[in-house]
mmCIF file with all atom_site columns, C-alpha atoms and ligand atoms in Angstrom:
data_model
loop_
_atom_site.group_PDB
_atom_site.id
_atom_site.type_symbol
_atom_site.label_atom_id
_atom_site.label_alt_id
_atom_site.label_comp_id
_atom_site.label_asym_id
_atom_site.label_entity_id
_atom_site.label_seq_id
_atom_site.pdbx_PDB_ins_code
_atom_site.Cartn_x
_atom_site.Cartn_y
_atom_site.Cartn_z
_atom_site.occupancy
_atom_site.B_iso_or_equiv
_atom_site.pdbx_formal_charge
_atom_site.auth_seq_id
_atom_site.auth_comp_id
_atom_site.auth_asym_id
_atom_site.auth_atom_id
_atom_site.pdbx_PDB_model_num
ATOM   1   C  CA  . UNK A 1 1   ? 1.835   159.390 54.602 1.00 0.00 ? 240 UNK A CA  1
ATOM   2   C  CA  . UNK A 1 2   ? 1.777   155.962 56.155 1.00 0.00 ? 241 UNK A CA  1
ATOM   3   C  CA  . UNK A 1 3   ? 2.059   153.412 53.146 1.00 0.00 ? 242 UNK A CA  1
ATOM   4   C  CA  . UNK A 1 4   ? 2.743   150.185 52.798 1.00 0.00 ? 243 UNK A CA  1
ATOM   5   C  CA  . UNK A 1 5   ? 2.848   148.194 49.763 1.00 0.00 ? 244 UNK A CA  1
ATOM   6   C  CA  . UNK A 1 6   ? 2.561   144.213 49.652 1.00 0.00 ? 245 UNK A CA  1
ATOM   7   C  CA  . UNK A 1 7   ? 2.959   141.573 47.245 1.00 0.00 ? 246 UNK A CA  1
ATOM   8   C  CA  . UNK A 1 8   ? -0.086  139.090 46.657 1.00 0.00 ? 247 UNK A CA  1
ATOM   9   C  CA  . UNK A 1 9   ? 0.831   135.785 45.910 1.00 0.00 ? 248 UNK A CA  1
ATOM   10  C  CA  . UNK A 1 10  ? 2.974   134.494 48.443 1.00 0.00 ? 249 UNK A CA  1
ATOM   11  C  CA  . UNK A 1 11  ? 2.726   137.184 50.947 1.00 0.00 ? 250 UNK A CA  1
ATOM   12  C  CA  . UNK A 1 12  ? -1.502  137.758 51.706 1.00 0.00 ? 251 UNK A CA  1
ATOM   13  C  CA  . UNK A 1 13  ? -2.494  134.338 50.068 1.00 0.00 ? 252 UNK A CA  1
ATOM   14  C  CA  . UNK A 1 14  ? -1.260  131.299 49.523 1.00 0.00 ? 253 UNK A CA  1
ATOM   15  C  CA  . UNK A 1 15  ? 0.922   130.595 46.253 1.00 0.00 ? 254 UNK A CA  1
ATOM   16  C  CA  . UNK A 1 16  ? 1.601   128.252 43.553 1.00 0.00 ? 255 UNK A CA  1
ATOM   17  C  CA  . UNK A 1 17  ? 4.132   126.745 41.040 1.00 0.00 ? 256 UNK A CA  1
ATOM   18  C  CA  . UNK A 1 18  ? 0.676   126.318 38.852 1.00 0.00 ? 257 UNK A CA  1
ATOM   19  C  CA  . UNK A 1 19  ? -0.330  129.659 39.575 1.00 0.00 ? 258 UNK A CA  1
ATOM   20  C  CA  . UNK A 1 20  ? -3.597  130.904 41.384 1.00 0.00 ? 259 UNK A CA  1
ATOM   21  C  CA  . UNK A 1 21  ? -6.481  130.633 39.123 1.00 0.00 ? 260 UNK A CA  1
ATOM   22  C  CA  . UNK A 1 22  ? -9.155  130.886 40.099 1.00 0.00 ? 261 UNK A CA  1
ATOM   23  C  CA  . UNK A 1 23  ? -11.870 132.175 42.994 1.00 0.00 ? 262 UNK A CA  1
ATOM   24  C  CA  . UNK A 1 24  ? -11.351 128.851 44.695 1.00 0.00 ? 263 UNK A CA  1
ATOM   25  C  CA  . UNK A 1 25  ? -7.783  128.523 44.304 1.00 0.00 ? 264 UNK A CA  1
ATOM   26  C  CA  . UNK A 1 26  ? -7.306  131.920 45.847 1.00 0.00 ? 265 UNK A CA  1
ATOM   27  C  CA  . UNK A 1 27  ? -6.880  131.490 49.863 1.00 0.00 ? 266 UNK A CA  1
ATOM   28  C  CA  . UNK A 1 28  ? -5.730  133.816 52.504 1.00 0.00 ? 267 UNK A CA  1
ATOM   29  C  CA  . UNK A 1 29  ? -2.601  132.613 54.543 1.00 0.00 ? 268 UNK A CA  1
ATOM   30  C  CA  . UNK A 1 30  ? -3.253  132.500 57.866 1.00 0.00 ? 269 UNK A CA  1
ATOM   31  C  CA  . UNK A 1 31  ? -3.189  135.809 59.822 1.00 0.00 ? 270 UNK A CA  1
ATOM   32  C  CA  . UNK A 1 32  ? -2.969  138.092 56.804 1.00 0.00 ? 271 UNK A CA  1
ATOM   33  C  CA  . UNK A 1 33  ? -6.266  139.685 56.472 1.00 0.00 ? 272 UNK A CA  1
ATOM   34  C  CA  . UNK A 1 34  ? -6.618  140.261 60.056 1.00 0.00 ? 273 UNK A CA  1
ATOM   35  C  CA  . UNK A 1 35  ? -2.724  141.738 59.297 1.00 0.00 ? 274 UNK A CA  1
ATOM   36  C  CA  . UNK A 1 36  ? -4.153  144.532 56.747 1.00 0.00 ? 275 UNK A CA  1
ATOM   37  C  CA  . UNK A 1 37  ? -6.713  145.471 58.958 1.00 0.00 ? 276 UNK A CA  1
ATOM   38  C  CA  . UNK A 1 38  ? -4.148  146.276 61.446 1.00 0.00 ? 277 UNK A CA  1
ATOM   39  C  CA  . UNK A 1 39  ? -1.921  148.226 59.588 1.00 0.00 ? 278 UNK A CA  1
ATOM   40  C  CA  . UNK A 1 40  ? -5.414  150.081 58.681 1.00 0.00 ? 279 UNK A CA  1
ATOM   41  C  CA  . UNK A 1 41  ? -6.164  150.687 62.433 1.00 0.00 ? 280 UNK A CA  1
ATOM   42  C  CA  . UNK A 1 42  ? -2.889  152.308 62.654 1.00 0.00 ? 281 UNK A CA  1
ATOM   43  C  CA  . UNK A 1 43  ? -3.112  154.450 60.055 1.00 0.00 ? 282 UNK A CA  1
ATOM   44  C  CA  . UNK A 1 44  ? -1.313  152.558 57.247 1.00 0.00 ? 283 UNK A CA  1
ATOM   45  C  CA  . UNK A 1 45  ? -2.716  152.973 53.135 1.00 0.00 ? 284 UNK A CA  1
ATOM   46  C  CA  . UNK A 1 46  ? -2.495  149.698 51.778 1.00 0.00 ? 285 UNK A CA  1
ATOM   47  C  CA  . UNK A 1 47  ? -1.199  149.113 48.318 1.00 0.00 ? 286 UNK A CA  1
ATOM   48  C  CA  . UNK A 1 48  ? -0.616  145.817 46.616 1.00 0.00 ? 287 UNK A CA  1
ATOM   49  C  CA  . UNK A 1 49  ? 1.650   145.518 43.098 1.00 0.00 ? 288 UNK A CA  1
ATOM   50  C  CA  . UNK A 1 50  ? 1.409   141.714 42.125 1.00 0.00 ? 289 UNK A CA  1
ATOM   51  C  CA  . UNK A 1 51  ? 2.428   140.424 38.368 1.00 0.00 ? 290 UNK A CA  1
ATOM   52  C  CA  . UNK A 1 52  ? -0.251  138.363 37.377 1.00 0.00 ? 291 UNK A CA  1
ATOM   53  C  CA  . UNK A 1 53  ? 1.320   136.538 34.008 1.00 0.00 ? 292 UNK A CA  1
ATOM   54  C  CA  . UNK A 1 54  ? -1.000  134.038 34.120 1.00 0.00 ? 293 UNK A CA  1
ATOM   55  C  CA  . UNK A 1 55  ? -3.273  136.349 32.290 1.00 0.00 ? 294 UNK A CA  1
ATOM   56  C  CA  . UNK A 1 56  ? -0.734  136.582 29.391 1.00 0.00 ? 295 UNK A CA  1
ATOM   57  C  CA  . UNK A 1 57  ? -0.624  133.224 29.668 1.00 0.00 ? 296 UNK A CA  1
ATOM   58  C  CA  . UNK A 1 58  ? -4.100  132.696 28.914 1.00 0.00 ? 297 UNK A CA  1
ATOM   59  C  CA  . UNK A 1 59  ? -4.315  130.730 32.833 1.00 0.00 ? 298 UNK A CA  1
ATOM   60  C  CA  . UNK A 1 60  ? -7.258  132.882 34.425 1.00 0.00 ? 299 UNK A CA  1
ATOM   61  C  CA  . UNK A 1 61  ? -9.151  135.961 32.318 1.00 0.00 ? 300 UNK A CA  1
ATOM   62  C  CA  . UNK A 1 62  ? -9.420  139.340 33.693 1.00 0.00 ? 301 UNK A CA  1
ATOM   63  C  CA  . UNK A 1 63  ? -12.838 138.793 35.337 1.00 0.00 ? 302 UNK A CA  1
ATOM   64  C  CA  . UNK A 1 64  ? -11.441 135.716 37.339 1.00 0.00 ? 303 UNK A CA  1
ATOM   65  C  CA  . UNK A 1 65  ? -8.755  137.903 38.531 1.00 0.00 ? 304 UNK A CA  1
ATOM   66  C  CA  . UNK A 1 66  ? -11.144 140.641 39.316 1.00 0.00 ? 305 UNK A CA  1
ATOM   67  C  CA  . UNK A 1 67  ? -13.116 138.275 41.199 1.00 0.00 ? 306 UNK A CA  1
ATOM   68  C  CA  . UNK A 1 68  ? -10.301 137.036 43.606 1.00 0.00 ? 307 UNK A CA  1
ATOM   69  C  CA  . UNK A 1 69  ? -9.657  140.710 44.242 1.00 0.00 ? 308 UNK A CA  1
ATOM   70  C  CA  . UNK A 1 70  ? -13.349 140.884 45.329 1.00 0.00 ? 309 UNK A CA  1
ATOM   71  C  CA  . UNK A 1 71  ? -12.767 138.116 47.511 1.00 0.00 ? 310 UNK A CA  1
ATOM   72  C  CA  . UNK A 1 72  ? -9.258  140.197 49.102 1.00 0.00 ? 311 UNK A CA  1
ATOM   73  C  CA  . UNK A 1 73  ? -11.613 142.882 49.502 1.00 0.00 ? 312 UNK A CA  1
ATOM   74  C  CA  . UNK A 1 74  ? -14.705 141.471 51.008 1.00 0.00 ? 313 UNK A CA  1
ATOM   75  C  CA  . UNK A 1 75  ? -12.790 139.231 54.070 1.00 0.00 ? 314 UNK A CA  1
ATOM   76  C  CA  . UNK A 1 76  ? -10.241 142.858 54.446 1.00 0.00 ? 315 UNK A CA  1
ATOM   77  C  CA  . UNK A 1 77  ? -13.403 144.459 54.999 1.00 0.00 ? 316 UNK A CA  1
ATOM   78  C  CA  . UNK A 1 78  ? -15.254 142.190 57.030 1.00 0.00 ? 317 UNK A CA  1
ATOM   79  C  CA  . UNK A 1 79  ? -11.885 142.539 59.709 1.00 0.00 ? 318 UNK A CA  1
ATOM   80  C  CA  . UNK A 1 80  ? -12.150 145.878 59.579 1.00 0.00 ? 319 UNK A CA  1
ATOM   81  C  CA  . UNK A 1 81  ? -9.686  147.339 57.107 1.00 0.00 ? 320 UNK A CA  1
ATOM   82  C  CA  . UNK A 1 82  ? -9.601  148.058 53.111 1.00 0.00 ? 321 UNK A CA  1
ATOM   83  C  CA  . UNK A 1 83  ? -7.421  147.801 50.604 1.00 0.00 ? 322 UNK A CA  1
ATOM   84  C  CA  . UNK A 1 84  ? -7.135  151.288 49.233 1.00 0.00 ? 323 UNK A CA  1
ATOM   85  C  CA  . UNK A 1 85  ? -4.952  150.728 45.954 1.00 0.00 ? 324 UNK A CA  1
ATOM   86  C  CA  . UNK A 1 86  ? -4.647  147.759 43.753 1.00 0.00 ? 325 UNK A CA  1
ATOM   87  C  CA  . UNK A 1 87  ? -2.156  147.693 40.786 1.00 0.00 ? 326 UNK A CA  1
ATOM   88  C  CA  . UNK A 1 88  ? -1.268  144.307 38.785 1.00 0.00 ? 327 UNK A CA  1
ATOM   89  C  CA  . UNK A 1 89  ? 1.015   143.435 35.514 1.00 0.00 ? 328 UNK A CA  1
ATOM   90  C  CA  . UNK A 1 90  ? -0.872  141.281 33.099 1.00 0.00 ? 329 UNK A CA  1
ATOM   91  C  CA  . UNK A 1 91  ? 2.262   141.432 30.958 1.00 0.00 ? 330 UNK A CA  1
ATOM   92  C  CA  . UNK A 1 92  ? 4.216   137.818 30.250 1.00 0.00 ? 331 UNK A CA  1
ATOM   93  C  CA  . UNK A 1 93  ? 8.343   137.889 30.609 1.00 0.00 ? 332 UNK A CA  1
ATOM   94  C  CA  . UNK A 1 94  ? 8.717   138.585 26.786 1.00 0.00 ? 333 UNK A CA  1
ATOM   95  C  CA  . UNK A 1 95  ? 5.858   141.135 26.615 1.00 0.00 ? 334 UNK A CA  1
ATOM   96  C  CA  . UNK A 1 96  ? 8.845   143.990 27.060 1.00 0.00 ? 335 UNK A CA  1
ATOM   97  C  CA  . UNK A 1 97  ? 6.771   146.176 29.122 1.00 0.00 ? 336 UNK A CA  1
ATOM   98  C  CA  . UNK A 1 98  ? 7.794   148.494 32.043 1.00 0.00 ? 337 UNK A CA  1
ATOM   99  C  CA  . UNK A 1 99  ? 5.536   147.119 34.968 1.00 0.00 ? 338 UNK A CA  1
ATOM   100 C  CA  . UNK A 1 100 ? 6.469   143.278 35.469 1.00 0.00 ? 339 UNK A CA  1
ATOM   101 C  CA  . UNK A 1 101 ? 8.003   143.373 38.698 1.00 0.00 ? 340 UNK A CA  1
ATOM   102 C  CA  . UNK A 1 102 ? 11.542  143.655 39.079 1.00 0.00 ? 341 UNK A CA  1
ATOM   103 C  CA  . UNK A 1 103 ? 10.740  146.723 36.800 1.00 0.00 ? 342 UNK A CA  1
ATOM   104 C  CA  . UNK A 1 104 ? 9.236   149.457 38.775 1.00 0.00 ? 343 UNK A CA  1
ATOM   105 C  CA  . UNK A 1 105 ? 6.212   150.568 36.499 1.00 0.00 ? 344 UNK A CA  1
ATOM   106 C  CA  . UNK A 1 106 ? 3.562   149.374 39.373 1.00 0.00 ? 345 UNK A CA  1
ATOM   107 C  CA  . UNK A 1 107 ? 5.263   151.713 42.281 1.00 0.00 ? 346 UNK A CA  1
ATOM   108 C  CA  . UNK A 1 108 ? 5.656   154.405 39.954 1.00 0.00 ? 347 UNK A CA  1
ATOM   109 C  CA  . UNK A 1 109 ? 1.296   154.174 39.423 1.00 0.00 ? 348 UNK A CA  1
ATOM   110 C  CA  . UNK A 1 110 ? 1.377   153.748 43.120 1.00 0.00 ? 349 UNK A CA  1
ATOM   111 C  CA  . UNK A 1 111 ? 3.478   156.916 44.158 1.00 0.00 ? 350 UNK A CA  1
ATOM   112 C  CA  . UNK A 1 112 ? 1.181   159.176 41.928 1.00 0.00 ? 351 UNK A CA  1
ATOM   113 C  CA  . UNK A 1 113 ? -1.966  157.300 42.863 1.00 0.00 ? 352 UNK A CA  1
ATOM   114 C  CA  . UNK A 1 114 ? -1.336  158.330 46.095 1.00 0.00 ? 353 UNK A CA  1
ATOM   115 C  CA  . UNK A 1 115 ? 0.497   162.232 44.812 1.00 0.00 ? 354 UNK A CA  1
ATOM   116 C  CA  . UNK A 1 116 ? 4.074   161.303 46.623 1.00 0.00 ? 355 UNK A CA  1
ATOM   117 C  CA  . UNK A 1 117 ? 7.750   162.507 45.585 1.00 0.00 ? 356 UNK A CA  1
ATOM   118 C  CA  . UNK A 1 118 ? 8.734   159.224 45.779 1.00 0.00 ? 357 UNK A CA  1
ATOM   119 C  CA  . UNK A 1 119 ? 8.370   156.004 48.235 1.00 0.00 ? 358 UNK A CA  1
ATOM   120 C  CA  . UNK A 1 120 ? 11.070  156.595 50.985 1.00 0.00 ? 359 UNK A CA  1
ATOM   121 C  CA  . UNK A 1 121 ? 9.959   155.812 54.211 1.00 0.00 ? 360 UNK A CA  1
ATOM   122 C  CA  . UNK A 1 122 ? 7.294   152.993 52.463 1.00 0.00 ? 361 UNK A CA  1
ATOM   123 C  CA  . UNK A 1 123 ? 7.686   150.035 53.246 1.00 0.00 ? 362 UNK A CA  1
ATOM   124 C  CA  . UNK A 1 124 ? 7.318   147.172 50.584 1.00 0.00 ? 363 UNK A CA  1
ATOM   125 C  CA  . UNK A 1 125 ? 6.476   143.565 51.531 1.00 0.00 ? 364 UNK A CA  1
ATOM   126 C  CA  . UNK A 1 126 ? 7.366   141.050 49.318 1.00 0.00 ? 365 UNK A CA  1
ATOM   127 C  CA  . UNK A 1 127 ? 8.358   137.080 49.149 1.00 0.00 ? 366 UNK A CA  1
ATOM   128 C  CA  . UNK A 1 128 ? 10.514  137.514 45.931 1.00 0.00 ? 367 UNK A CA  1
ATOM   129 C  CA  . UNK A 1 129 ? 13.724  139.390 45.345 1.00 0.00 ? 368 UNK A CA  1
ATOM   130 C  CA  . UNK A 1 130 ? 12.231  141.061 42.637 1.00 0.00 ? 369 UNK A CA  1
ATOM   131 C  CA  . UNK A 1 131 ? 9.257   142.469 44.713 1.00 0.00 ? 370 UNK A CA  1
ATOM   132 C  CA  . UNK A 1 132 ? 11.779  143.882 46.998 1.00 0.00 ? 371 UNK A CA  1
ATOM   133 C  CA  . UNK A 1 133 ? 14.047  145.404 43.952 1.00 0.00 ? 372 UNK A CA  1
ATOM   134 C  CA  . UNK A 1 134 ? 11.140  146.958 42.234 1.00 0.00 ? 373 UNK A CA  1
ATOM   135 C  CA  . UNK A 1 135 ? 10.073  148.776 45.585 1.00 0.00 ? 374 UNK A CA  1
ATOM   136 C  CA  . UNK A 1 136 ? 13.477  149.824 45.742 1.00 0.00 ? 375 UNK A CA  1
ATOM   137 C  CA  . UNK A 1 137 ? 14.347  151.488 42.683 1.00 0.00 ? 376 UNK A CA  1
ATOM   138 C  CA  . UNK A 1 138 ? 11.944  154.226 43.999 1.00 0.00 ? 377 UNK A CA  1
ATOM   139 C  CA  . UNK A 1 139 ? 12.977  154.478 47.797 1.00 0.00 ? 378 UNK A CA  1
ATOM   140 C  CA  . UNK A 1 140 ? 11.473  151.435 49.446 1.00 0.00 ? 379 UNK A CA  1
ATOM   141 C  CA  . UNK A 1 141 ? 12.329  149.871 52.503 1.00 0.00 ? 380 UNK A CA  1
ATOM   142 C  CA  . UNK A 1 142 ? 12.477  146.365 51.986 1.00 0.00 ? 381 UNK A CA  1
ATOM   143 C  CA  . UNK A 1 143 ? 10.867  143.502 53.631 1.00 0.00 ? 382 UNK A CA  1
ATOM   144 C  CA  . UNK A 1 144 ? 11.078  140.161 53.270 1.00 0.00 ? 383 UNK A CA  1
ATOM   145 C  CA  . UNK A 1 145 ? 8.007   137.287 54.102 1.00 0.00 ? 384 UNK A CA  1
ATOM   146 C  CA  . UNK A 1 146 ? 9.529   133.528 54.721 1.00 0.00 ? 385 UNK A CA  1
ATOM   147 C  CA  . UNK A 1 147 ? 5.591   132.866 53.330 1.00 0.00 ? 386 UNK A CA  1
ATOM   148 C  CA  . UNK A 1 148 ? 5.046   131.648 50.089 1.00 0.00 ? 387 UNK A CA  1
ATOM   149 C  CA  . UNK A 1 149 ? 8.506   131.407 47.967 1.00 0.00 ? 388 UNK A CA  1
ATOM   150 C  CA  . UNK A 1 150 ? 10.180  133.571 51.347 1.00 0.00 ? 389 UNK A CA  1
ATOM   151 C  CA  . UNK A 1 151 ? 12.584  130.688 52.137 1.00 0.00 ? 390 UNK A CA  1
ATOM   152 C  CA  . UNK A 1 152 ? 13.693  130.097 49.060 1.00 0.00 ? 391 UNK A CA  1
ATOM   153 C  CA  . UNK A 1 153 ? 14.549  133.570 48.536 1.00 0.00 ? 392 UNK A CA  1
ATOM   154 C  CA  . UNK A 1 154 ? 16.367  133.723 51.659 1.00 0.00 ? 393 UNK A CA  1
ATOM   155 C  CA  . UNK A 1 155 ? 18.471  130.642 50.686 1.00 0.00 ? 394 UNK A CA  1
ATOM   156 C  CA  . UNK A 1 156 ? 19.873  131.996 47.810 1.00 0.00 ? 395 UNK A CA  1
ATOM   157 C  CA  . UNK A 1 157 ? 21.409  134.737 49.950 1.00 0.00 ? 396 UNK A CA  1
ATOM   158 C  CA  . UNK A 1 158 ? 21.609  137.900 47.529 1.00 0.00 ? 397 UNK A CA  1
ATOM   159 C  CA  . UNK A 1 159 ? 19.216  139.877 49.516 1.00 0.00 ? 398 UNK A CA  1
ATOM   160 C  CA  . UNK A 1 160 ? 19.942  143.752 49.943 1.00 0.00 ? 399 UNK A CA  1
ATOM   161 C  CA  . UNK A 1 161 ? 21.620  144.230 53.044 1.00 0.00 ? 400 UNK A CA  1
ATOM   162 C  CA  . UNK A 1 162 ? 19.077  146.760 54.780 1.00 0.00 ? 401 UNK A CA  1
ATOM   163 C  CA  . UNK A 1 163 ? 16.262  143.851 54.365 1.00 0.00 ? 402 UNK A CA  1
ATOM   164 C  CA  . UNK A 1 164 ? 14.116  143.366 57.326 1.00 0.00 ? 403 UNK A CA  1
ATOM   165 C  CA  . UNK A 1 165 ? 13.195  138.963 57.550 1.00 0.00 ? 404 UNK A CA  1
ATOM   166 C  CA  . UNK A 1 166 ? 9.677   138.655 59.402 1.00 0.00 ? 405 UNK A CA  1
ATOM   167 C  CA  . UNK A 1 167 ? 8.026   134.929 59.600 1.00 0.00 ? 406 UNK A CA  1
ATOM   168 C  CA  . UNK A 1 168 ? 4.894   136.300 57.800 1.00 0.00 ? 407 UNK A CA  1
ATOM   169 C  CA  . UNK A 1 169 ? 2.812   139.496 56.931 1.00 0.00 ? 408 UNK A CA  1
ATOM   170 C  CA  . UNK A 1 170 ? 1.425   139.093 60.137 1.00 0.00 ? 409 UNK A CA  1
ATOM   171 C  CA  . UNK A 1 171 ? 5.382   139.431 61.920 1.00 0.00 ? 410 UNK A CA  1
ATOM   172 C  CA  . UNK A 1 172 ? 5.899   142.294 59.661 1.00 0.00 ? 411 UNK A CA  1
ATOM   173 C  CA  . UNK A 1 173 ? 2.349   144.551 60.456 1.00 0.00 ? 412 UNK A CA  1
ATOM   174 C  CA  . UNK A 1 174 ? 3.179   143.779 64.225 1.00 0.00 ? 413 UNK A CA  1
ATOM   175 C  CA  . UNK A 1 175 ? 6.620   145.434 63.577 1.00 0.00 ? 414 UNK A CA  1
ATOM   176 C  CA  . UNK A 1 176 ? 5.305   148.417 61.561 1.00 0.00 ? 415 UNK A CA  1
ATOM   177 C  CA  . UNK A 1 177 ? 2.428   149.025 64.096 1.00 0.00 ? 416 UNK A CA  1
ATOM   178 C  CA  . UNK A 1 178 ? 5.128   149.278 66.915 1.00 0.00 ? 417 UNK A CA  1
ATOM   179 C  CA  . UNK A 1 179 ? 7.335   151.646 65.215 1.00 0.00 ? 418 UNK A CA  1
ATOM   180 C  CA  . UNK A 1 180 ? 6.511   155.368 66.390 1.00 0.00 ? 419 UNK A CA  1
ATOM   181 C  CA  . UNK A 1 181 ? 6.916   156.544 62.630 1.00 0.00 ? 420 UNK A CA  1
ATOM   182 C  CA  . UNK A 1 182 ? 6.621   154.971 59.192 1.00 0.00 ? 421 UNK A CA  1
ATOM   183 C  CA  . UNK A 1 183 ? 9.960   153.077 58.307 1.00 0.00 ? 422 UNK A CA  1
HETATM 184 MG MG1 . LIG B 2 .   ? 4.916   136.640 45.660 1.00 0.00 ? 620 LIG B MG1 1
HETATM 185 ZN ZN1 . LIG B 2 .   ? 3.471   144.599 32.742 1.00 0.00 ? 621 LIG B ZN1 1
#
């Protein structure tokens, strides 16, 4: 199966240090819907694993969050494509549980969402180390978005060696689309 599984924040819309919080405060970068609906054209499923903290935090509630992934869906589908999985971690760093991302609870809920051994050949799109680690741990191939916190991961230079660096989701779908089988 073609599959590919992308970050939120940071990768399809623009992030923040004060976290996105709201319908408003949730905005595509530029490029990335019309991205998924490429990678739908050509065949792709399109997952997305994002930790959302800010829910722990008390930030946004779960209908706000809800609502921004109306939003995601609505301008996917109005270029064409659809987002066929969503999974997110409402969890805080001292919650303990197993799907805050570097932990791979989120791909494991993808890979039997979508009834698959595991995730080799998938492709997971990230701006964080941690999104890339999590995909990982189950067979990912990682790739890395200088969008969002991108560039700083880069600079801090402890990214796995078989990491592909694309300018933006955009960079990356045009890569994906021109490979003759799923990475
Ligand atoms: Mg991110
Ligand atoms: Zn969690």
């Amino acid at each position: 199966m073609k599959l590919v599984i992308l970050d939120r924040d940071g990768v399809i819309n623009q992030d923040s240090d004060e976290y996105v919080k709201s319908v408003d405060e949730w905005i595509p970068l530029p490029g990335s819907i019309e991205a998924i609906a490429k990678l739908c054209h050509h065949g792709f499923r399109i997952a997305i694993a994002t930790n959302q903290s800010g829910l722990a935090r008390g930030y946004f509630d779960l209908a706000t969050l809800d609502a921004m992934h109306e939003k995601l869906q609505q301008l996917v589908e109005a270029a064409g494509g659809s987002i066929h999985y969503l999974v997110y971690c409402p969890h805080g760093p001292d919650d303990h549980c197993h799907c805050r991302k570097p932990l791979p609870g989120m791909f494991e809920q993808i890979r039997d969402a979508f009834a698959l051994a595991d995730l080799h050949e998938v492709a997971v799109i990230g701006d964080s180390l941690r999104d890339l680690e999590a995909g990982m741990s189950l067979g990912c191939q990682p790739f890395l978005v200088k969008t969002g916190k991108g560039e700083r991961t880069l600079a801090k230079g402890n990214l796995p060696a078989a990491t592909r660096v694309f300018a933006d989701l955009a960079a990356a779908a045009d890569y994906l689309c021109s490979q003759p089988e799923p990475v």
